[in-house]
GROMACS .gro file of C-alpha atoms in nm:
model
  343
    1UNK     CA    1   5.656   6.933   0.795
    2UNK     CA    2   5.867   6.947   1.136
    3UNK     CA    3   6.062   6.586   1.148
    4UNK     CA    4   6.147   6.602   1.559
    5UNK     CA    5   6.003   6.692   1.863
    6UNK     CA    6   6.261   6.993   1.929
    7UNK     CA    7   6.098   7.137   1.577
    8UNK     CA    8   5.771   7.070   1.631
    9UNK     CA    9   5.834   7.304   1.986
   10UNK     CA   10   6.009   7.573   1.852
   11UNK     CA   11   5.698   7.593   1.567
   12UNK     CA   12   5.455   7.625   1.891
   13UNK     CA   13   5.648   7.887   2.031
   14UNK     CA   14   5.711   8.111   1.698
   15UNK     CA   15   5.309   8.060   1.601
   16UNK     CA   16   5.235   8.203   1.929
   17UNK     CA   17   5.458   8.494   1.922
   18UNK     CA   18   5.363   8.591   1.578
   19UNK     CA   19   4.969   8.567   1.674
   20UNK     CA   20   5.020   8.793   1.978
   21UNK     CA   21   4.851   9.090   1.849
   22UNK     CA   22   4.973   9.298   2.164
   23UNK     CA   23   5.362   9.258   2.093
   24UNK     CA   24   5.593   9.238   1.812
   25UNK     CA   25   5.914   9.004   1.880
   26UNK     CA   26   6.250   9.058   1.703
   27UNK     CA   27   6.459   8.776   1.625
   28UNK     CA   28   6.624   8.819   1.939
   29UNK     CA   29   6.278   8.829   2.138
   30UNK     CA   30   6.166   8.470   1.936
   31UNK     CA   31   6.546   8.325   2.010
   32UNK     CA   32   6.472   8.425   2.401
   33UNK     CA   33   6.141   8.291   2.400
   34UNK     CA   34   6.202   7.973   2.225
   35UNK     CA   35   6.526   7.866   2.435
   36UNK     CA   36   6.322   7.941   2.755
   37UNK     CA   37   6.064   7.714   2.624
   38UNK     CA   38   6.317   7.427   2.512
   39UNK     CA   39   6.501   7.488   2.850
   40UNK     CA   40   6.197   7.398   3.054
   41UNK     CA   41   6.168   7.102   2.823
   42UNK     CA   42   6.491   7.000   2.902
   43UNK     CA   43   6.603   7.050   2.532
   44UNK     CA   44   6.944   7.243   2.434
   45UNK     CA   45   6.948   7.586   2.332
   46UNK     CA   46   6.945   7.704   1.973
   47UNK     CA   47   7.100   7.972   1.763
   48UNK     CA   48   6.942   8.269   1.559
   49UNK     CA   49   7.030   8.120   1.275
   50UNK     CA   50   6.790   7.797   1.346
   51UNK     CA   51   6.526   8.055   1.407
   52UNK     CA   52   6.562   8.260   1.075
   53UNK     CA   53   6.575   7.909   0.924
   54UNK     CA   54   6.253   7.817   1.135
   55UNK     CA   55   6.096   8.151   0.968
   56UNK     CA   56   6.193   8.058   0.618
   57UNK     CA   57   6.048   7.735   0.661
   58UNK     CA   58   5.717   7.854   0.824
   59UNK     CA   59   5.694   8.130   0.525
   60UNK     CA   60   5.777   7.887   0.207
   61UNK     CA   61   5.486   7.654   0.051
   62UNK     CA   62   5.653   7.344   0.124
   63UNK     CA   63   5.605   7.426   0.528
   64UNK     CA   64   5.345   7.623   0.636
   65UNK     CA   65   5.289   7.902   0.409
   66UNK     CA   66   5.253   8.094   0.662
   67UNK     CA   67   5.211   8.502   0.585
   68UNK     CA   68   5.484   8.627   0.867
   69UNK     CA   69   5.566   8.998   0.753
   70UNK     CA   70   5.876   9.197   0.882
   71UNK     CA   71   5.823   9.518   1.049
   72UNK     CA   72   6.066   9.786   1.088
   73UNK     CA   73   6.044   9.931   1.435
   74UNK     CA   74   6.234  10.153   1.640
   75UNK     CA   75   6.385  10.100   1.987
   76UNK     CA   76   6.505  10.379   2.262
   77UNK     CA   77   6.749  10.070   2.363
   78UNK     CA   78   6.798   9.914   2.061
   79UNK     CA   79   6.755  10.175   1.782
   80UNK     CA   80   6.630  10.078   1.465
   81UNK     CA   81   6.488   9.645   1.459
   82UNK     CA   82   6.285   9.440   1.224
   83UNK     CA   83   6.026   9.264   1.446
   84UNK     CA   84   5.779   8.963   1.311
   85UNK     CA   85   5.402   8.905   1.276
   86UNK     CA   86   5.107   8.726   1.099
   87UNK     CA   87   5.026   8.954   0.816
   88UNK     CA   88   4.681   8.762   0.848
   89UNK     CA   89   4.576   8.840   1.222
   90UNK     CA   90   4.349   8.511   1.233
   91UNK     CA   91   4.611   8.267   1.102
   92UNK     CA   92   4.775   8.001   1.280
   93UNK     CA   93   4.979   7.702   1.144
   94UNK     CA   94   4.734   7.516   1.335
   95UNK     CA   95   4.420   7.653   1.252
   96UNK     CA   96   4.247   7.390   1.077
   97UNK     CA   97   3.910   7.337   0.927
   98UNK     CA   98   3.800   6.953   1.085
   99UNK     CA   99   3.492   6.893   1.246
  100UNK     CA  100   3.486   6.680   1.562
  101UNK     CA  101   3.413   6.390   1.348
  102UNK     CA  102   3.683   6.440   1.103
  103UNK     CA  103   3.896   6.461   1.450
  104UNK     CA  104   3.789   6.146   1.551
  105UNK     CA  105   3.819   5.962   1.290
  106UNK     CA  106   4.146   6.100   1.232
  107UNK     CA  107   4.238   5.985   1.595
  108UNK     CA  108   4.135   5.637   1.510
  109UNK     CA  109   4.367   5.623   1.216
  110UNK     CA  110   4.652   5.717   1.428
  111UNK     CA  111   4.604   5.462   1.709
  112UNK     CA  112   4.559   5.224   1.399
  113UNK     CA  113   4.911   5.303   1.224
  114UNK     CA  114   5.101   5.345   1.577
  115UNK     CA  115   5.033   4.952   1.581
  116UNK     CA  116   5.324   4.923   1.265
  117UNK     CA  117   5.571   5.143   1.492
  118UNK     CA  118   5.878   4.964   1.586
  119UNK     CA  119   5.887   4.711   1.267
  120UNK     CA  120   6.190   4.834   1.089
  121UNK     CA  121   6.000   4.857   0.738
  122UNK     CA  122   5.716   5.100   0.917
  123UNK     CA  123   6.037   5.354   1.004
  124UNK     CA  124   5.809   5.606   0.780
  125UNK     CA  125   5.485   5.546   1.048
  126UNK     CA  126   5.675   5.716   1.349
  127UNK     CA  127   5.698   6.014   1.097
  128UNK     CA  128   5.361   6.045   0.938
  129UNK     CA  129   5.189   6.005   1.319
  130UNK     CA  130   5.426   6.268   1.466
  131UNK     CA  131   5.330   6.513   1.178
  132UNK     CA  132   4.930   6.422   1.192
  133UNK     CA  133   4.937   6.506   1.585
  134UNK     CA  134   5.153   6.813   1.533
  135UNK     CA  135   4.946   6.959   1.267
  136UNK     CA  136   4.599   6.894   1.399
  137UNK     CA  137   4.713   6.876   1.804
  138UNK     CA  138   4.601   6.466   1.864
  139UNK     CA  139   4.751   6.292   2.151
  140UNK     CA  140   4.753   5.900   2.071
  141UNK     CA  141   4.633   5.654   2.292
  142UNK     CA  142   4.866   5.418   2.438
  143UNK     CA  143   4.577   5.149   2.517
  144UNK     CA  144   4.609   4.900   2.290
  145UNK     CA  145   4.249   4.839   2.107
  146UNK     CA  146   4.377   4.682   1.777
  147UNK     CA  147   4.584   4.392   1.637
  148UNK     CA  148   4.722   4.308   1.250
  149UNK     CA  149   4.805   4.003   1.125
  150UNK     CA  150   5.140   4.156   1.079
  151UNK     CA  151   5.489   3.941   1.046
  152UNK     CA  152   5.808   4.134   1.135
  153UNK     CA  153   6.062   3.865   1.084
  154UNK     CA  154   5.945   3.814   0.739
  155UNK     CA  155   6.285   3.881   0.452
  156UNK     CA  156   6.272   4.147   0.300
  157UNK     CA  157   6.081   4.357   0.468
  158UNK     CA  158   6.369   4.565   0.529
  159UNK     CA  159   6.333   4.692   0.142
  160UNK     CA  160   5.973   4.756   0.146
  161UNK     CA  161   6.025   5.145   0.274
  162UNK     CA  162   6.308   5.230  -0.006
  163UNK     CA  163   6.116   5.045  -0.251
  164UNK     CA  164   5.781   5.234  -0.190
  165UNK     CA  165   5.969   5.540  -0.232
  166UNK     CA  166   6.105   5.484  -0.527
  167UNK     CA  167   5.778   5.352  -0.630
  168UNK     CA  168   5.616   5.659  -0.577
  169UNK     CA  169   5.894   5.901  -0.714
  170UNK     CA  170   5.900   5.700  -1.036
  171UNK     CA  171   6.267   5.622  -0.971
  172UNK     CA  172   6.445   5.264  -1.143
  173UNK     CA  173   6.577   5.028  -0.878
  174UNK     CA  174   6.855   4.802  -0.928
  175UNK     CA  175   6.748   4.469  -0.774
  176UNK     CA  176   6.969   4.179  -0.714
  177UNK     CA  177   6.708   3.849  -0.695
  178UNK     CA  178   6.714   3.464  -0.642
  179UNK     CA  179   6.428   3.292  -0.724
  180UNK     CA  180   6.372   2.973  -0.507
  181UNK     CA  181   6.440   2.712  -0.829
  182UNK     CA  182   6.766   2.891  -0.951
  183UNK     CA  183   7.076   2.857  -0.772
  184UNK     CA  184   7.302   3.185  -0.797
  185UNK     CA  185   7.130   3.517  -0.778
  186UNK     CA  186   7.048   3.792  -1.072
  187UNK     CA  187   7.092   4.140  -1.065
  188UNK     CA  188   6.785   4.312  -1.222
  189UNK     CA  189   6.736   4.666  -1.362
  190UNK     CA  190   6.339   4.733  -1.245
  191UNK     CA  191   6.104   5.001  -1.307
  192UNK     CA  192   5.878   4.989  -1.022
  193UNK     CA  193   5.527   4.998  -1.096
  194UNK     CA  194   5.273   4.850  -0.808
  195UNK     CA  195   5.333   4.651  -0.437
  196UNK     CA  196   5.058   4.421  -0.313
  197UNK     CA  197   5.056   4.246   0.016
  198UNK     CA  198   4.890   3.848  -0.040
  199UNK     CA  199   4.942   3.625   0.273
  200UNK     CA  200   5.166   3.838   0.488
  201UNK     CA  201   5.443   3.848   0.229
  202UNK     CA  202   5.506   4.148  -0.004
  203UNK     CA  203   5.557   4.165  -0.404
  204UNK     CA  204   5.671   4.424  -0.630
  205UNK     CA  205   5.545   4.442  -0.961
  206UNK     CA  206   5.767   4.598  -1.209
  207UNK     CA  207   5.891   4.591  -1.608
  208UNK     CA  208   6.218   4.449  -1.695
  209UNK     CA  209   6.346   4.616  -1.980
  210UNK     CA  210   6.536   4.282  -2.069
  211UNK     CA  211   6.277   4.048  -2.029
  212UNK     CA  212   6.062   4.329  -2.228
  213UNK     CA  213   5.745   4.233  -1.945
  214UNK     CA  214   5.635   4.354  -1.627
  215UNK     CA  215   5.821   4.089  -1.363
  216UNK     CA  216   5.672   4.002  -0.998
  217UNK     CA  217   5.942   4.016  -0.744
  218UNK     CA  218   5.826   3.869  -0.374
  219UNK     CA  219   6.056   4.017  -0.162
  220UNK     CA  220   6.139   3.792   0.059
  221UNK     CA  221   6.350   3.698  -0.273
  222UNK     CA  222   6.541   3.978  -0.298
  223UNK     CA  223   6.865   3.940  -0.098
  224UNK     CA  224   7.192   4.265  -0.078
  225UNK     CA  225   7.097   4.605  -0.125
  226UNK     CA  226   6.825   4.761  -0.305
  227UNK     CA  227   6.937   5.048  -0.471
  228UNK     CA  228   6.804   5.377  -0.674
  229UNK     CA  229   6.962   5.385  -1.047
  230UNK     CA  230   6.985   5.738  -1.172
  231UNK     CA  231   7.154   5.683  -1.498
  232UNK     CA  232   6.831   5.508  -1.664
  233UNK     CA  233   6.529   5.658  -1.706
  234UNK     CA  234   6.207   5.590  -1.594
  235UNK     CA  235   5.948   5.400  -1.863
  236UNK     CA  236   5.600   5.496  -1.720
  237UNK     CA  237   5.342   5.216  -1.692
  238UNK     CA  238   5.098   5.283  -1.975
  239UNK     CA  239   4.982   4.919  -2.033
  240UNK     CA  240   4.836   4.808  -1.718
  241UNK     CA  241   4.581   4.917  -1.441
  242UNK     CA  242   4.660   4.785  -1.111
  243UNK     CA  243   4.335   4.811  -0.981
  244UNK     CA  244   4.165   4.594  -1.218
  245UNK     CA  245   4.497   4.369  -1.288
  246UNK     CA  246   4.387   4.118  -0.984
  247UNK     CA  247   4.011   4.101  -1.073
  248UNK     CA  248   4.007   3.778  -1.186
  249UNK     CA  249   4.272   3.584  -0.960
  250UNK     CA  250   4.330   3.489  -0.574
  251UNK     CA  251   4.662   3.614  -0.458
  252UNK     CA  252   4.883   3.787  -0.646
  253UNK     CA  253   5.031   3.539  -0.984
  254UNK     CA  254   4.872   3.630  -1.297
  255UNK     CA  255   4.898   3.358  -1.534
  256UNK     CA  256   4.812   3.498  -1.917
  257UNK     CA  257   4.770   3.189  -2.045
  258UNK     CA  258   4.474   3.103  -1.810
  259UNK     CA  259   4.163   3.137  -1.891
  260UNK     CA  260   3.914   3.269  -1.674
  261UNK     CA  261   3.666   3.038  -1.579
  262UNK     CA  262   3.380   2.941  -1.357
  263UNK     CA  263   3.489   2.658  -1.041
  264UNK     CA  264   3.166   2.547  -0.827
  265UNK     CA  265   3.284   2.424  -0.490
  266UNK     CA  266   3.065   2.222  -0.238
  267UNK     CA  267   3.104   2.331   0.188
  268UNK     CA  268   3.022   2.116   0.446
  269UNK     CA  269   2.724   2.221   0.682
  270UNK     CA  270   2.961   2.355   0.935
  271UNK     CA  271   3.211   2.560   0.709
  272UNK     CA  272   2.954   2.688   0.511
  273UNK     CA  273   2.841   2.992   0.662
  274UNK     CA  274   3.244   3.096   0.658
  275UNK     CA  275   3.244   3.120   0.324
  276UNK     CA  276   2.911   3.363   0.295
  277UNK     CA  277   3.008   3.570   0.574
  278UNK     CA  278   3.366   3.603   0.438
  279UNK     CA  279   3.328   3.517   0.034
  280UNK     CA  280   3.615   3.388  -0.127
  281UNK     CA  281   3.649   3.612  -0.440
  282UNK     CA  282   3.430   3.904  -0.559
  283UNK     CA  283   3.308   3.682  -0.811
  284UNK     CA  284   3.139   3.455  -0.527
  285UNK     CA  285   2.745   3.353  -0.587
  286UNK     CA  286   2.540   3.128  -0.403
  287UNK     CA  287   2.464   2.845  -0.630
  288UNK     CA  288   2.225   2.590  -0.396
  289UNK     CA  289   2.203   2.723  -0.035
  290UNK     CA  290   2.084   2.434   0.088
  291UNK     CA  291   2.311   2.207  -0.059
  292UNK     CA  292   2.623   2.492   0.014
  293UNK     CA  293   2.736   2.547  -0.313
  294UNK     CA  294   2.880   2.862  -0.439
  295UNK     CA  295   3.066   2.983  -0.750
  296UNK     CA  296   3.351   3.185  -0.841
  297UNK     CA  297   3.565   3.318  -1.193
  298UNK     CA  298   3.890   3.343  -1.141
  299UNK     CA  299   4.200   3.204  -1.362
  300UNK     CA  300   4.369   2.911  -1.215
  301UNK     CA  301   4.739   2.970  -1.033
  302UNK     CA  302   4.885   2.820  -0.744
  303UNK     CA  303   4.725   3.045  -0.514
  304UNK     CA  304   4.367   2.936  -0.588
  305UNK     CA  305   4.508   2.555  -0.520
  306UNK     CA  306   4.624   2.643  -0.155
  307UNK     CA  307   4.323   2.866  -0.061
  308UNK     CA  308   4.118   2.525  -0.158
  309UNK     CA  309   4.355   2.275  -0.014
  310UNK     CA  310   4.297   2.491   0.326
  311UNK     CA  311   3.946   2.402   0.389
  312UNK     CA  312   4.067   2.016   0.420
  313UNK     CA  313   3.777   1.773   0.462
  314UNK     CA  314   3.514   2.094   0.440
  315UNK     CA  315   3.508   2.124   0.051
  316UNK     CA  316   3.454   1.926  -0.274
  317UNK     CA  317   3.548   2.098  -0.628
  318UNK     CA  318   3.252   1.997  -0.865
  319UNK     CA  319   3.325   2.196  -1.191
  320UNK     CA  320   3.558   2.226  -1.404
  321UNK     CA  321   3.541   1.810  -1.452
  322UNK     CA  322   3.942   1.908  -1.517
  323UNK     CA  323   3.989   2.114  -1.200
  324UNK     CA  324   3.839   1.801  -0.991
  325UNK     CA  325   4.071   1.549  -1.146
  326UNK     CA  326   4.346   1.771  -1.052
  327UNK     CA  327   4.238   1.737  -0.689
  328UNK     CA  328   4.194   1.410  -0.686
  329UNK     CA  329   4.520   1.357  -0.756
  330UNK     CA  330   4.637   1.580  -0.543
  331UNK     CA  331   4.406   1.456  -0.259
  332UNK     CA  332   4.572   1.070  -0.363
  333UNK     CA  333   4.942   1.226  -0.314
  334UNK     CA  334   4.843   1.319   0.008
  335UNK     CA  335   4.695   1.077   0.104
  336UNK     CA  336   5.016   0.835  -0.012
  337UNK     CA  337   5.189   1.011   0.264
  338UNK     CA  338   5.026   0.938   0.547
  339UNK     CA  339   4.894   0.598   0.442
  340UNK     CA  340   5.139   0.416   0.232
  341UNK     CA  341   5.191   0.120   0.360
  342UNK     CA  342   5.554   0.092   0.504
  343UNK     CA  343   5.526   0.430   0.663
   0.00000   0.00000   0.00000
């Protein structure tokens, strides 16, 4: 699909020469028409060879597939000329097949990803929008309706675009990583598999072929260039699904060796209602209403420990006897903090 605004034009002028059923236009006809166009847009002129390259684009599967057949026509100026039309009189490259519904909704989804343009890992939003209004003819709205939870100055968010694309075109990325407790930095050889945003920060899950498992790389961890490796192939994922994978934990670390396991938490009155409205895991069930107790099965990791730490004051962890313990001693570190005496 057309990648600037001076393509996108000349496609508007070509579709509507080769649709005029009253004319046929040579290549020098389309180059006249299309630099009188671009000239009132206050574009620069083009060549006949951007137009014949404009036709093969329009004609071949990867563009438009459109049907534009050369007719061989002869001129008392000109003599003998090949002119160009729609072998299909009805076509158009933008005839499509949405109802008003489909056109709204499609709007909606453009105002909604024009709100990521700007951020330097969204660079691939400005193209996907201008393609969606060239194709179907949307103008976006410059009212702003909408607002993310979104964190631009977040590291490593200036990988996330090269690493989805490698992602998707099953290509190995050579990753150079620092985890928090290690002091110098490794250079990994990862075959990208899944990304998953948990708390405004990104993570790429991928297998490293010398730690023989599938590794989870935040990226706000990831620090020099990330960087396609064409000399290894790609090992396919064949062991895990993604979209079960996270079933049975909050956030994003998996921890094997934890068993999955049923944690009853007590709300206060107030907070309560929160935590129906806006359930904490899938797994959620109302235990005792009236006494605010729910349920959920999840393995235990670090990220189940914040999301309960959050509440403060507004929860009690009843079961696991283990999993209360824990928090009690957490609960007593904290609370050595701010009431030692001496402080």
């Amino acid at each position: 699909m057309p990648t600037n605004k001076n393509a996108q034009l000349r496609y508007q002028v070509l579709d509507r020469c080769f649709r005029d059923s009253e004319n046929l236009y040579s290549l020098e006809d389309l180059l006249d028409c299309v630099n009188e166009k671009m000239a009132e847009m206050g574009c620069g002129k083009v060549t006949d060879r951007t137009i014949k390259a404009d036709i093969k684009f329009m004609r071949d599967s990867d563009g438009f597939n459109a049907p534009i057949r050369a007719h061989k026509t002869c001129d008392s100026y000109r003599g003998i000329v090949w002119c160009y039309r729609y072998d299909t009189p009805d076509f158009s490259i933008f005839n499509n097949e949405l109802s008003e519904k489909d056109v709204a909704d499609l709007q909606s989804v453009i105002d909604m990803l024009g709100r990521y343009r700007g951020i330097p890992a969204y660079q691939w939003v400005d193209e996907v929008i201008s393609n969606l209004k060239y194709r179907f003819g949307l103008n976006t709205k410059n009212e702003c309706l909408i607002s993310f939870d979104q964190n631009e100055n977040i590291q490593g968010l200036q990988y996330l675009a090269d690493i989805i694309d490698a992602t998707m075109r099953h290509k190995v990325l050579n990753v150079t990583f620092k985890p928090f407790t290690e002091n110098e930095p490794m250079k990994l050889v990862i075959h990208p598999y899944f990304i998953k945003q948990w708390n405004q920060r990104w993570f790429l899950f991928g297998f490293n072929p010398e730690a023989g498992m599938i590794w989870n790389l935040p990226l706000d961890r990831i620090t020099g260039r990330v960087t396609v490796n064409n000399n290894v192939q790609f090992i396919p994922n064949v062991n895990v699904d993604f979209n079960k994978f996270f079933d049975d934990v909050i956030g994003v670390s998996f921890i094997e060796s934890a068993e999955i396991g049923e944690i009853k938490l007590k709300f206060s009155e107030k907070r309560f209602p929160y935590v129906v409205t806006k359930p904490l895991h899938k797994s959620q069930k109302i235990i005792d209403a009236e006494n605010h107790i729910i349920s959920i099965k999840v393995r235990w990791n670090a990220e189940l420990d914040q999301m309960i730490l959050a509440f403060g004051p507004d929860v009690e962890v009843l079961e696991p006897q283990w999993y209360r313990d824990y928090f009690k001693d957490k609960i007593s570190e904290n609370y050595k903090i701010y009431f030692e005496v001496g402080r």
